[in-house]
Amino acid sequence: MAYFIVTSLLKIVGILFLVILPMVSYSVYAERRVSAFIQDRRGPNRVGPAGLFQPIADIFKLLLKEDFTPRTVNTFYYWLAPCLAMMPAIITIAVVPFGSTLFGVPMVIADINVGILYVFAIASLGVYGIVLAGWASNSKYPFLGGVRSSSQMISYELSLGLAVIPIFLLVGSLRLTSVVRYQIEHGWFIAPFIGDWMNPWKWLLAIPMLISFVVFAIAIFAETNRLPFDLPEAEQELAGGYNTEYSSMKFALFFLGEYAAMITGSAIIVTLFFGGWHLPLPSWHGGFHWVFVDGNAPGWRGVIGGLFNIATFFTKVAVLIFMFMWVRWTLPRFRYDQLMRLGWLFFFEIALVNIFIAAGILAFIRP
Amino acid sequence: MPAFLFWIFALLMLIFGAAVVVNRNPVASALSLVVSFLGLAALFMSLDAYFIGIIQVLVYAGAVMVLFLFIIMLLDLRAEERRQISWLTSAGAIAVALALLLQIFYVVGHFKSAQQPFPPLARSTTDDVRNIGLLLFGNYNLPFQIIGILVLVATIGVVLLSRREPR
């Protein structure tokens, strides 16, 4: 029991302070660099080599700025909202397996048997931060942002939940480690036919999986309020939306919450569709074959394998974060009625039909 | 699950449940109800009913209460906040609640099986999600489908009622 508590604490502290928070601040930096690259500008390149110390300078700037509270706000909720905005994104990461094992300890903070439902449940609490911020600010633009955000999140949660059902029909368990385990044995869900090219069943299965992936990824964009679905904060029409009245560190918390949500979203997409921490390595020892690496090997090989799995996972997450940014700086924003129509009239139905496609395939051809 | 966690979450539920009634601000009441739901979910989880606990958060705290909050925020709160507490009604309500509590204690206390300690929970070897699924789609398949039809009818009714009249 004591051993379990100590390793859990180590994992929580390690993943939060050594991985997630640095990743959050550096994805802000990356976002600015990537957007500059896409728009043919330079971006922040003054602080340190290639501007790499910019996030640290930003932290001090945000901490030292004047924390201004407008007079008409509802103080308690005005303070509560930034905390609520930041928290869900971070505690969702608890069920995501970010590596195989290291020194025999499984690299997931809480391996609960309702993993994906936990993710959805906590993500659905994320709306409170934004709604409360909009309401407590007691002014028009933030309120509009809050109202928009809650209706958007409720609409897209449905497609989010329905989109992943085909995966769990296949896996037969809601546990995220089982999903990774299944993908190691049967191929990643984004392309189940890889390595088993002659199997027509795998090719047929790729159809509902691809639909799932597209719907899920787009719904994640909407859940995390990223462009092209960033209606709650649309700068040009709402002057920043729900965070208009916030300054200094409270504003930073919203900002960090948004990026943490993006990282969590990417981590979940990686776990569900891109094989989680799994990456087969090619080997030429005794003919070409694929080597499976994880932390179960004895001695230093196991440690290297475990570290390799963790590195693989976060590299995949980083690639997906880059995709989030790429989309943001490529597509224009949707209009609000278009966004709602897209959610209710297209994604919801597509996800629903997709479940029937997947169930039909599974009913007639068993793996 | 250690016993002190049960007391923490039970206390949390009771305090915030009371806060729902005591608060004059409807937004504060709604948020207290959310915290109370979270406490209830934690209690479910302490009984190894992870699925029910998570559904409690997902459906009640995450969806139903968001809609409640949404509607409350669109209303004018001033009138509700200014309303005075009538001490006479409050005293009457507390008396009724206490009477009900005493009755429950009396009835449950005379219940034979409630007087001995409960046997420890049987360790299940399968997922609780799988167990619920097997029960719903096996033993209770027909009632489950009937409920499905009822919900469908209700949904259609809602769509019909909320549709604007064609001119």
mmCIF file of N, CA and C in Angstrom, chain A residues 34 38 221 226-229 321-332:
data_model
loop_
_atom_site.group_PDB
_atom_site.id
_atom_site.type_symbol
_atom_site.label_atom_id
_atom_site.label_comp_id
_atom_site.label_asym_id
_atom_site.label_seq_id
_atom_site.Cartn_x
_atom_site.Cartn_y
_atom_site.Cartn_z
ATOM 1 N N VAL A 34 5.087 28.546 -34.688
ATOM 2 C CA VAL A 34 4.454 27.888 -35.827
ATOM 3 C C VAL A 34 3.598 28.878 -36.593
ATOM 4 N N ILE A 38 4.014 29.891 -40.420
ATOM 5 C CA ILE A 38 2.961 29.742 -41.417
ATOM 6 C C ILE A 38 2.658 31.077 -42.098
ATOM 7 N N PHE A 221 -11.532 19.376 -31.270
ATOM 8 C CA PHE A 221 -11.276 20.785 -31.602
ATOM 9 C C PHE A 221 -12.359 21.669 -30.988
ATOM 10 N N ARG A 226 -10.747 25.395 -29.832
ATOM 11 C CA ARG A 226 -9.669 25.823 -30.720
ATOM 12 C C ARG A 226 -10.267 26.277 -32.045
ATOM 13 N N LEU A 227 -9.593 27.165 -32.719
ATOM 14 C CA LEU A 227 -10.009 27.513 -34.062
ATOM 15 C C LEU A 227 -10.023 26.238 -34.903
ATOM 16 N N PRO A 228 -10.933 26.014 -35.826
ATOM 17 C CA PRO A 228 -11.973 26.927 -36.304
ATOM 18 C C PRO A 228 -13.238 26.966 -35.448
ATOM 19 N N PHE A 229 -13.183 26.470 -34.230
ATOM 20 C CA PHE A 229 -14.393 26.487 -33.384
ATOM 21 C C PHE A 229 -14.203 27.348 -32.148
ATOM 22 N N ILE A 321 -0.181 17.935 -31.452
ATOM 23 C CA ILE A 321 -0.315 19.341 -31.062
ATOM 24 C C ILE A 321 0.067 20.231 -32.234
ATOM 25 N N PHE A 322 1.113 19.813 -32.955
ATOM 26 C CA PHE A 322 1.487 20.571 -34.142
ATOM 27 C C PHE A 322 0.332 20.602 -35.128
ATOM 28 N N MET A 323 -0.392 19.469 -35.260
ATOM 29 C CA MET A 323 -1.524 19.431 -36.174
ATOM 30 C C MET A 323 -2.620 20.413 -35.727
ATOM 31 N N PHE A 324 -2.848 20.465 -34.393
ATOM 32 C CA PHE A 324 -3.824 21.426 -33.866
ATOM 33 C C PHE A 324 -3.457 22.840 -34.312
ATOM 34 N N MET A 325 -2.161 23.177 -34.194
ATOM 35 C CA MET A 325 -1.734 24.539 -34.527
ATOM 36 C C MET A 325 -1.835 24.792 -36.016
ATOM 37 N N TRP A 326 -1.461 23.798 -36.776
ATOM 38 C CA TRP A 326 -1.517 23.884 -38.237
ATOM 39 C C TRP A 326 -2.948 24.209 -38.675
ATOM 40 N N VAL A 327 -3.911 23.466 -38.103
ATOM 41 C CA VAL A 327 -5.304 23.702 -38.451
ATOM 42 C C VAL A 327 -5.710 25.118 -38.046
ATOM 43 N N ARG A 328 -5.273 25.523 -36.836
ATOM 44 C CA ARG A 328 -5.680 26.833 -36.342
ATOM 45 C C ARG A 328 -5.258 27.952 -37.287
ATOM 46 N N TRP A 329 -4.046 27.839 -37.807
ATOM 47 C CA TRP A 329 -3.559 28.949 -38.624
ATOM 48 C C TRP A 329 -3.848 28.749 -40.083
ATOM 49 N N THR A 330 -4.673 27.739 -40.413
ATOM 50 C CA THR A 330 -5.015 27.511 -41.813
ATOM 51 C C THR A 330 -6.479 27.814 -42.096
ATOM 52 N N LEU A 331 -7.358 27.421 -41.177
ATOM 53 C CA LEU A 331 -8.790 27.540 -41.452
ATOM 54 C C LEU A 331 -9.369 28.795 -40.815
ATOM 55 N N PRO A 332 -10.334 29.426 -41.486
ATOM 56 C CA PRO A 332 -11.044 30.544 -40.861
ATOM 57 C C PRO A 332 -12.079 30.028 -39.868
#
